[in-house]
Amino acid sequence: MQWRALVLGLLLLRLGLHGALWLIFGLGPSMGFLQRFPLSFGFQRLMGPDGPASPAPGPADRPGTPGGPTGPSWLQSPGPGAPAGRQRAPRRPRPGVCGPAHWGDVLGGRGRGPDEYERRYSGAFPPQLRAQMRDLARGMFVFGYDNYMAHAFPQDELNPIDCRGRGPDRGDPSNLNINDVLGNYSLTLVDALDTLAIMGNSSEFQKAVKLVINTVSFDKDSTVQVFEATIRVLGSLLSAHRIITDSKQPFGDMTVEDYDDELLHMARDLAVRLLPAFENTRTGIPYPRVNLQTGVPPDSNNETCTAGAGSLLVEFGILSRLLGDSTFEWVARRAVKALWSLRSNDTGLLGNVVNIQTGRWVGKQSGLGAGLDSFYEYLLKSYILFGEKEDLDMFDAAYRSIRSYLRRGREACNEGEGDPPLYVNVNMFSGQLMNTWIDSLQAFFPGLQVLMGDVEDAICLHAFYYAIWRRYGALPERYNWQLQAPEVLFYPLRPELVESTYLLYQATKNPFYLHVGMDILQSLEKHTKVKCGYATLHHVIDKSKEDRMESFFLSETCKYLYLLFDEENPVHKSGTRYMFTTEGHVIAVDRHLREAPWKELFPEEGGRGPAGKPTHRPKAHDVKVINSSSNVVAQWKDHRP
């Protein structure tokens, strides 16, 4: 079977001494900020509040479980009270291997014999092949970008089949799939800025920055989703601004003649237009949408998803710290704390949809995919950037709950009895299984596990998503792991599996992940390339297409593929530590972002000052811009406990 052969291939690629030495000396320049998290190629099972979170023995088809699934024993909820003594303690696993009861069995994988995988994966990835794949990834970006500029700019997106541009759907305001994202502000160009820099194209980067400065305005009658505008547009403006003003210029000369912080001013202008979302909510959780000219629409929905409301802190925090204005970070952090306060007292889990006025959970599903994914991601990344211990404390607690209630299967990935581990969707209050599907957004989670040091679990979970990719040449939007079939069949060129592949390669240096990247590249070229770009797959089985190329294809998918094969990229070699936002925008992790100058004046975030007098948050107007390249602290504050 395909996965048994793949396991044999992985065994041949065990990291051994090379992986051990790599981990001993750290993850390299681009990952150096992770030193707080110990890395080990043996599982370090995280402890729940009441001890180890172990799967309970017993049948899976419990009363009350939706659909009454049968089969793998890990369908049973592993609550804190579950007995653990009857489960055999696993032997210490070997590095980089996903175990005898592998995902091929669960997925019913069909495939080739072990000899093919031995031939394909056992050798090192030749430098010539790596260069070829790097150039292919660059060519993929260039083909999409050039066609966008030729056929779609200044509209938001490219229709790659008809070779035309796409903007907001003015005729149908209820078409949220389009209108949440497209704001009539040249989205694809803005979103792709830092990819141009990472690929070393200084002339096109400089040209694109000038185009954005001269042609893009946010004074538009567009109602957009706060989350999408923040991660795609605000994040890209901040990333490009930091690249331009970086005195070291690691990507080549990306300076822009006569640049006067215009991108930073544009970022502030956009953020100010998003601020009404945070007003007039009883909980502090923002409305999901705003009109960029008029604020929150009169008929606005009072329900929002946890990820949409709770994944604004990285971009808003960066903006606050560059401007010296606490407003943006304050509202984003208040939203995170409000959501965190609503978690279940029993499980520590959050739901996926909440009412912003009452704080009542409308969607009680807790999982790792749509509605929750980037909330967890930004708890950790906010700590990495800003060094606020409360962010790390929240992430650690969330990860314990995830491991206790969402993770099913045996203790170790590749040793012991039972089924290989999987993270499922459960009821936030009871931990009971709610359904038997996962969505493609969950493929980001192995990358997040790499960032926090749980590399072994990341290896095994990544293998599950790659098994699905190998089966269909793409990741279906939703996959039923019990029926072993897609439930929602489209694939919109998402980057999550590529991102996790890239981060796992950076953590392990296992050439297996280069082969995975090559598979993904070749699948994209074969199944999604059309006349003027790359198109969404409407159906992952018959490979029919939809006429849409979302902006994240250029800002994330192409970028991570390129970086996977470009070992000498400044992201890896410049000595600067970098982190990627949830939209893939690169941010240098430096001392300046650990500074919050307002804390000396407003130590309690608008509460009481040092003299016991009431303090007030600064307003988001008439603020002085702080040049990001001139405000450096002499010594980095180490926030490790």
XYZ file of C-alpha atoms in Angstrom:
641
model
C 0.000 0.000 0.000
C 1.060 3.539 -0.698
C 1.620 4.630 2.879
C 3.389 1.482 3.990
C 5.815 2.131 1.151
C 6.074 5.773 2.149
C 6.936 4.805 5.706
C 9.720 2.593 4.399
C 10.935 5.534 2.385
C 10.916 7.723 5.467
C 12.780 5.081 7.409
C 15.513 5.248 4.807
C 15.591 9.002 5.343
C 15.809 8.934 9.127
C 17.557 12.040 10.243
C 20.065 10.356 12.522
C 23.157 12.315 13.322
C 22.414 15.067 10.843
C 19.033 15.849 12.394
C 20.383 15.611 15.908
C 23.206 18.011 15.198
C 20.812 20.397 13.505
C 18.570 20.459 16.531
C 21.468 20.754 18.966
C 22.647 23.911 17.259
C 19.189 25.368 16.725
C 16.929 25.929 13.765
C 19.213 28.400 12.049
C 19.136 32.167 11.669
C 15.554 32.396 10.499
C 14.204 30.433 13.454
C 16.490 31.566 16.224
C 13.692 33.193 18.176
C 12.348 29.743 19.030
C 14.985 29.002 21.637
C 12.380 29.185 24.369
C 10.827 25.980 23.066
C 12.901 22.792 23.477
C 13.065 20.655 20.362
C 13.339 16.910 20.531
C 12.874 14.075 18.130
C 11.189 12.082 20.857
C 7.629 12.870 21.862
C 7.299 15.056 24.910
C 3.653 14.445 25.688
C 2.128 17.646 26.980
C 0.381 17.293 30.308
C -3.202 18.360 30.749
C -4.417 20.051 33.919
C -4.984 16.692 35.573
C -2.140 14.699 34.133
C -1.365 13.077 30.805
C -4.093 13.387 28.213
C -4.382 9.794 27.066
C -7.032 8.263 24.843
C -9.560 6.281 26.794
C -10.110 2.662 25.839
C -13.500 1.539 24.724
C -15.842 1.572 21.736
C -16.129 4.578 19.487
C -19.841 4.415 18.776
C -20.949 6.078 22.011
C -24.550 7.237 22.387
C -24.842 10.873 21.424
C -22.021 10.878 18.924
C -23.277 12.450 15.682
C -23.580 9.844 13.006
C -22.647 7.033 15.374
C -19.250 6.364 13.789
C -17.537 3.066 14.257
C -13.989 2.045 13.621
C -10.794 3.499 15.070
C -10.676 3.531 18.844
C -9.597 7.149 18.962
C -13.142 8.245 18.115
C -13.793 8.087 21.843
C -13.375 11.373 23.694
C -10.203 11.392 25.805
C -11.451 13.639 28.614
C -9.311 14.369 31.661
C -10.963 11.609 33.643
C -10.196 8.913 31.123
C -8.181 6.025 32.568
C -4.685 5.909 31.204
C -3.226 2.955 33.043
C -4.486 0.325 30.637
C -2.628 1.812 27.688
C 0.818 0.432 27.058
C 3.546 3.000 27.348
C 5.116 3.490 23.921
C 8.754 2.930 23.251
C 10.800 5.959 22.313
C 10.164 6.591 18.608
C 12.735 6.856 15.921
C 13.050 10.282 14.344
C 11.007 11.308 11.343
C 8.969 8.109 11.044
C 5.200 7.783 11.127
C 4.773 4.331 12.477
C 3.582 0.849 11.613
C -0.163 1.601 11.765
C 0.233 4.325 9.201
C -2.134 6.660 7.418
C -2.240 4.477 4.328
C -4.334 1.992 6.308
C -6.741 4.647 7.527
C -7.115 6.269 4.109
C -7.329 2.988 2.278
C -4.316 4.088 0.279
C -3.429 2.397 -2.932
C -0.031 2.845 -4.396
C 3.204 1.509 -5.598
C 5.595 -0.846 -3.967
C 8.390 0.049 -1.562
C 11.011 -0.092 -4.289
C 9.636 3.029 -5.952
C 9.691 5.008 -2.725
C 13.193 3.785 -2.010
C 14.322 5.006 -5.401
C 12.408 8.239 -5.144
C 13.070 9.379 -1.594
C 16.164 7.642 -0.269
C 18.830 9.842 -1.810
C 19.703 13.429 -1.100
C 17.971 16.041 -3.218
C 20.605 17.036 -5.840
C 21.566 20.726 -5.916
C 20.727 20.908 -9.615
C 17.210 19.604 -8.969
C 16.776 22.008 -6.070
C 17.759 24.919 -8.336
C 15.377 23.668 -10.991
C 12.480 23.538 -8.497
C 13.380 26.975 -7.132
C 13.255 28.399 -10.646
C 9.982 26.618 -11.311
C 8.465 28.182 -8.187
C 9.752 31.596 -9.215
C 8.379 31.085 -12.729
C 5.002 30.136 -11.269
C 4.887 33.407 -9.339
C 6.077 35.461 -12.317
C 3.488 33.902 -14.636
C 0.654 34.683 -12.232
C 1.938 38.139 -11.299
C 2.686 39.288 -14.858
C -0.717 38.168 -16.062
C -2.407 39.961 -13.181
C -0.571 43.168 -14.052
C -1.318 42.762 -17.782
C -4.980 41.754 -17.584
C -6.390 42.651 -14.148
C -4.592 45.580 -12.468
C -5.900 47.822 -10.899
C -8.721 45.436 -10.047
C -8.364 43.142 -7.057
C -7.969 39.702 -8.589
C -7.239 37.939 -11.853
C -9.686 35.644 -13.605
C -6.976 33.461 -15.148
C -9.182 31.584 -17.613
C -10.895 34.604 -19.179
C -7.809 36.809 -18.682
C -9.831 39.561 -17.018
C -9.849 41.401 -13.706
C -12.285 40.957 -10.853
C -13.469 43.424 -8.225
C -16.244 43.550 -5.637
C -19.626 42.175 -6.658
C -21.602 45.424 -6.581
C -24.681 43.727 -7.988
C -24.906 41.245 -5.115
C -23.799 42.602 -1.732
C -24.632 39.227 -0.186
C -21.870 37.544 -2.208
C -19.547 37.455 0.789
C -17.155 34.990 -0.827
C -16.125 37.869 -3.099
C -17.030 41.021 -1.194
C -15.406 40.045 2.107
C -12.054 39.945 0.328
C -12.166 42.346 -2.610
C -12.216 45.985 -1.558
C -11.408 47.715 -4.866
C -7.831 48.389 -3.719
C -5.638 46.347 -6.113
C -5.536 43.489 -3.635
C -3.282 41.095 -5.552
C -0.618 43.735 -6.150
C -0.594 44.824 -2.514
C -0.579 41.257 -1.216
C 2.393 40.276 -3.411
C 4.805 43.078 -2.453
C 7.081 41.193 -0.075
C 7.149 38.122 -2.350
C 8.833 40.318 -4.970
C 11.438 41.327 -2.392
C 12.051 37.770 -1.149
C 12.652 36.673 -4.739
C 15.194 39.466 -5.113
C 13.347 41.419 -7.816
C 14.258 44.896 -6.626
C 13.204 46.766 -9.781
C 9.710 45.262 -9.812
C 9.377 45.680 -6.041
C 10.230 49.368 -6.304
C 7.854 49.786 -9.243
C 5.066 47.990 -7.394
C 5.545 50.080 -4.243
C 5.277 53.295 -6.274
C 2.150 51.968 -7.987
C 0.574 51.209 -4.623
C 1.477 54.641 -3.260
C 0.204 56.475 -6.342
C -2.919 54.472 -7.201
C -4.309 52.685 -4.143
C -6.814 54.428 -1.895
C -8.924 53.098 0.953
C -11.516 55.857 0.624
C -13.854 53.414 -1.094
C -17.503 52.496 -0.693
C -16.518 48.890 -0.048
C -17.751 46.683 2.780
C -14.961 44.259 3.604
C -14.208 41.701 6.267
C -11.983 43.170 8.974
C -9.912 39.988 9.178
C -9.239 39.732 5.425
C -8.360 43.424 5.065
C -6.022 43.127 8.041
C -4.052 40.039 7.065
C -3.903 40.633 3.295
C -3.572 44.401 3.000
C -2.498 45.874 6.332
C 0.026 43.088 6.894
C 1.546 43.461 3.450
C 1.898 47.248 3.756
C 3.701 46.835 7.084
C 5.966 44.085 5.748
C 6.937 46.123 2.663
C 7.532 49.224 4.775
C 9.884 47.321 7.026
C 11.741 45.901 4.027
C 12.206 49.369 2.534
C 13.414 50.939 5.779
C 15.686 48.079 6.863
C 19.179 49.561 7.049
C 20.750 46.167 6.293
C 18.803 45.609 3.053
C 19.275 41.803 3.136
C 17.183 41.168 -0.002
C 19.200 43.547 -2.157
C 18.553 47.226 -2.666
C 14.832 47.473 -1.949
C 14.953 51.132 -1.014
C 12.503 53.407 -2.817
C 13.612 56.843 -3.953
C 12.083 59.685 -1.913
C 10.197 57.204 0.248
C 8.619 59.027 3.175
C 6.885 56.248 5.118
C 3.934 56.324 2.712
C 3.137 52.631 3.167
C 3.087 53.079 6.934
C 0.729 56.031 6.580
C -1.485 53.951 4.287
C -1.490 51.142 6.840
C -2.587 53.578 9.522
C -5.309 54.997 7.259
C -6.695 51.515 6.623
C -6.531 50.544 10.303
C -8.382 53.713 11.329
C -11.131 52.791 8.848
C -11.348 49.345 10.481
C -11.576 50.705 14.047
C -15.377 51.255 13.981
C -15.693 47.453 14.051
C -14.489 47.567 17.660
C -17.017 50.199 18.765
C -20.472 49.578 20.214
C -19.855 45.930 21.045
C -20.638 44.889 24.591
C -17.876 42.313 24.685
C -15.080 44.164 22.880
C -15.162 41.504 20.159
C -15.308 43.363 16.824
C -17.993 43.295 14.178
C -16.940 41.103 11.260
C -17.305 43.772 8.544
C -16.976 47.505 7.996
C -17.616 49.866 5.139
C -14.369 51.718 4.505
C -16.209 55.045 4.196
C -19.127 54.791 6.590
C -18.153 52.255 9.249
C -20.227 49.325 10.481
C -23.233 48.740 8.195
C -26.633 49.278 9.876
C -27.656 45.688 9.165
C -24.368 44.202 10.361
C -24.272 40.671 11.695
C -23.652 40.319 15.431
C -22.018 36.936 14.949
C -18.367 36.440 14.106
C -15.886 33.599 14.022
C -13.163 33.250 16.630
C -10.315 33.372 14.117
C -11.709 36.450 12.370
C -12.075 38.436 15.592
C -9.053 37.058 17.422
C -6.366 37.089 14.704
C -5.705 40.812 14.401
C -3.088 41.263 17.101
C 0.053 40.712 15.010
C -0.717 43.353 12.382
C -2.408 45.792 14.770
C 0.398 45.324 17.291
C 3.120 45.973 14.713
C 1.320 49.125 13.588
C 0.975 50.387 17.158
C 4.635 49.823 17.902
C 5.800 51.504 14.702
C 3.556 54.524 15.331
C 3.947 54.717 19.091
C 0.127 54.648 19.339
C -1.387 51.988 21.579
C -4.888 52.233 20.101
C -4.602 49.490 17.514
C -2.878 46.935 19.719
C -5.216 47.774 22.576
C -8.419 46.979 20.668
C -6.969 43.819 19.126
C -5.659 42.576 22.462
C -8.966 43.357 24.156
C -10.733 41.182 21.567
C -8.340 38.285 22.207
C -8.847 38.529 25.955
C -12.617 38.715 25.541
C -12.654 35.535 23.469
C -10.266 33.827 25.869
C -12.546 34.644 28.812
C -15.409 32.813 27.069
C -13.626 29.455 26.803
C -15.182 26.429 28.463
C -14.431 26.069 32.157
C -14.405 22.289 31.760
C -12.303 21.761 28.651
C -10.529 25.072 28.111
C -11.723 24.995 24.486
C -13.286 27.764 22.433
C -16.099 27.527 19.900
C -15.937 28.761 16.331
C -18.764 31.352 16.194
C -19.721 33.835 18.915
C -22.262 36.622 19.383
C -20.313 39.845 19.892
C -23.025 41.454 22.014
C -23.992 38.635 24.351
C -20.803 36.563 24.369
C -22.920 33.465 23.710
C -21.365 30.731 21.598
C -23.407 30.243 18.448
C -21.011 27.700 16.969
C -19.842 25.207 19.563
C -17.444 23.269 17.336
C -13.839 23.323 18.485
C -11.197 22.273 15.982
C -8.081 23.418 14.187
C -9.600 24.535 10.894
C -11.859 27.300 9.620
C -13.115 29.600 12.352
C -10.346 28.869 14.847
C -7.052 28.200 13.055
C -5.274 31.550 13.116
C -6.507 32.379 16.630
C -4.135 29.755 17.992
C -1.445 30.742 15.502
C -1.465 34.368 16.606
C -1.285 33.599 20.312
C 2.158 32.105 19.688
C 3.289 34.544 17.010
C 2.254 37.549 19.103
C 4.514 36.275 21.858
C 7.376 35.733 19.417
C 7.088 39.284 18.094
C 6.165 41.272 21.181
C 7.415 39.152 24.074
C 4.219 39.540 26.107
C 4.131 36.570 28.457
C 0.348 36.545 28.657
C 0.232 35.576 24.980
C 2.501 32.607 25.622
C 0.491 31.584 28.678
C -2.701 31.576 26.622
C -1.057 29.564 23.862
C 0.365 26.997 26.271
C -3.048 26.531 27.906
C -4.775 26.295 24.523
C -2.270 23.720 23.284
C -2.814 21.579 26.387
C -6.563 21.618 25.764
C -6.074 20.807 22.075
C -3.882 17.846 22.939
C -6.290 16.666 25.634
C -9.558 16.866 23.716
C -8.890 17.119 19.974
C -6.009 14.708 19.566
C -7.137 11.110 19.152
C -4.981 8.067 18.602
C -1.977 6.522 20.238
C 0.434 8.381 22.469
C 3.305 8.430 19.989
C 3.167 8.910 16.265
C 5.179 5.874 15.291
C 5.240 3.510 18.253
C 2.743 1.740 20.467
C -0.730 0.314 20.017
C -3.720 1.942 18.387
C -4.316 4.198 15.453
C -2.065 7.039 14.277
C -2.953 10.392 15.831
C -5.468 12.782 14.319
C -6.970 16.071 15.487
C -10.759 16.008 15.249
C -13.663 18.459 15.667
C -15.378 18.267 19.055
C -17.974 20.046 21.139
C -16.196 22.789 23.076
C -18.028 21.992 26.320
C -17.971 18.190 26.374
C -15.069 17.192 24.116
C -17.445 14.838 22.277
C -16.865 14.223 18.584
C -19.084 16.455 16.421
C -18.295 15.168 12.918
C -15.797 13.087 11.000
C -14.238 15.609 8.631
C -11.236 17.878 8.577
C -10.788 20.936 6.369
C -7.752 21.951 4.359
C -6.994 24.953 6.580
C -5.999 22.508 9.330
C -2.894 21.650 7.310
C -1.289 24.778 8.813
C -1.082 23.125 12.229
C 2.059 21.009 11.691
C 3.874 24.258 10.874
C 2.660 25.809 14.117
C 3.800 22.716 15.995
C 7.251 23.184 14.478
C 7.358 26.744 15.796
C 6.586 25.600 19.325
C 8.899 22.588 19.209
C 6.555 19.595 18.885
C 8.336 18.382 15.758
C 7.519 14.674 16.063
C 3.777 15.259 16.179
C 4.127 17.734 13.315
C 5.856 15.086 11.185
C 3.024 12.602 11.673
C 0.172 15.088 11.180
C 1.815 16.483 8.047
C 2.001 12.922 6.686
C -1.797 12.674 6.937
C -2.398 15.778 4.806
C 0.280 14.777 2.336
C -1.386 11.372 1.964
C -4.561 13.177 0.879
C -2.597 15.378 -1.527
C -0.916 12.335 -3.052
C -4.301 10.753 -3.590
C -5.931 13.695 -5.395
C -3.078 15.962 -6.497
C -4.625 18.671 -4.298
C -6.254 19.115 -0.887
C -10.059 19.080 -1.012
C -11.564 21.851 1.072
C -13.129 19.270 3.364
C -12.227 15.589 3.720
C -14.168 12.916 5.608
C -11.568 10.708 7.255
C -14.121 8.053 8.183
C -15.597 7.709 4.685
C -12.160 8.279 3.149
C -13.599 10.696 0.627
C -13.824 14.442 0.002
C -16.948 16.212 1.242
C -16.244 19.644 -0.272
C -14.346 19.117 -3.470
C -12.777 22.443 -4.475
C -9.171 23.542 -3.930
C -8.553 27.312 -4.183
C -4.718 27.087 -4.375
C -4.361 27.237 -0.601
C -0.861 27.439 0.951
C -1.260 25.664 4.296
C 0.284 22.311 3.352
C 3.154 24.078 1.573
C 3.771 26.256 4.638
C 3.978 23.239 6.945
C 6.232 21.438 4.452
C 8.590 24.430 4.363
C 8.757 24.761 8.147
C 9.297 21.036 8.630
C 12.164 21.132 6.169
C 13.702 24.076 8.022
C 13.379 22.161 11.306
C 14.645 18.771 10.108
C 16.585 19.321 6.854
C 15.083 16.024 5.737
C 15.128 15.925 1.909
C 11.803 14.094 2.029
C 10.137 17.497 2.351
C 11.866 18.710 -0.790
C 10.265 15.787 -2.601
C 6.917 16.758 -1.104
C 7.407 20.303 -2.369
C 8.306 19.000 -5.804
C 5.134 16.891 -5.852
C 3.054 19.955 -4.974
C 4.766 22.113 -7.588
C 4.262 19.545 -10.304
C 0.621 19.022 -9.325
C -0.054 22.762 -9.496
C 1.620 23.023 -12.876
C -0.254 20.027 -14.226
C -3.733 20.619 -12.857
C -4.184 24.366 -12.227
C -2.172 26.263 -14.847
C -4.349 27.941 -17.470
C -3.967 30.583 -20.171
C -3.333 33.571 -17.900
C -2.401 32.182 -14.503
C -3.407 29.448 -12.079
C -7.042 28.594 -11.456
C -8.982 27.240 -8.507
C -9.823 23.561 -8.829
C -13.591 23.206 -8.710
C -13.364 19.436 -8.282
C -10.218 17.707 -7.043
C -11.174 14.415 -8.689
C -12.128 15.465 -12.225
C -9.852 18.560 -12.036
C -12.486 20.930 -13.431
C -11.661 24.557 -12.725
C -13.128 27.843 -11.503
C -12.043 31.164 -12.975
C -10.382 32.633 -9.894
C -6.816 33.097 -8.664
C -6.931 34.341 -5.070
C -4.261 36.769 -3.929
C -2.830 34.316 -1.385
C -1.558 32.143 -4.223
C 1.123 34.764 -4.965
C 1.619 35.996 -1.407
C 1.880 32.559 0.231
C 1.768 29.450 -1.950
C 4.443 30.589 -4.404
C 6.510 32.205 -1.669
C 6.740 29.115 0.542
C 7.500 26.891 -2.436
C 10.276 29.247 -3.508
C 11.782 29.452 -0.024
C 11.625 25.684 0.373
C 14.105 25.288 -2.482
C 16.124 28.507 -2.060
C 18.529 27.498 0.689
C 20.654 30.620 0.231
C 17.776 33.069 0.549
C 18.400 35.978 2.949
C 15.440 34.751 4.998
C 17.695 31.803 5.906
C 21.178 33.300 5.675
C 21.110 37.002 6.527
C 21.404 36.587 10.300
C 18.053 38.310 10.832
C 15.287 36.335 12.475
C 12.052 36.328 10.510
C 8.486 35.298 11.160
C 5.601 34.966 8.726
C 2.120 36.323 9.375
C -0.907 34.157 8.726
C -0.957 35.605 5.171
C 2.713 34.762 4.690
C 4.054 38.309 5.012
C 7.606 38.341 6.292
C 8.373 40.304 9.460
C 11.817 40.743 10.972
C 11.780 39.834 14.659
C 13.804 42.565 16.320
C 14.115 44.654 19.446
C 11.950 47.456 18.166
C 8.831 45.324 18.162
C 9.494 44.390 21.779
C 9.063 48.062 22.686
C 5.725 49.483 23.737
C 6.539 53.138 24.475
C 3.061 53.851 25.835
C 3.536 51.405 28.703
C 5.502 53.966 30.655
C 2.542 56.335 30.426
C -0.270 53.795 30.363
C 0.987 50.755 32.264
C -2.439 49.188 32.624
C -3.614 49.741 29.055
C -5.845 52.669 29.845
C -6.500 51.742 33.469
C -4.631 53.466 36.317
C -1.359 55.273 35.981
C 1.558 55.092 38.423
C 0.057 57.761 40.620
C -3.287 56.035 40.803
C -4.879 58.549 38.452
C -7.096 57.464 35.573
C -5.320 57.246 32.239
C -6.761 57.340 28.743
C -5.741 55.550 25.602
C -4.275 57.777 22.910
C -6.584 58.379 19.979
C -5.833 57.200 16.462
C -5.245 60.632 15.015
C -2.588 63.324 15.248
C 0.051 60.786 16.224
C 3.743 61.067 15.537
C 5.246 58.417 13.285
C 8.318 56.687 14.687
C 10.859 55.701 12.051
C 11.289 51.954 12.338
C 14.987 52.126 11.510
C 15.941 54.702 14.133
C 14.498 53.295 17.317
C 16.691 50.391 18.410
C 17.265 49.166 21.939
C 20.810 48.207 22.875
C 19.925 44.827 24.314
C 17.206 42.327 23.460
C 15.087 41.445 26.440
C 14.960 37.694 26.788
C 11.442 36.654 27.791
C 12.193 33.039 28.396
C 10.940 31.838 31.787
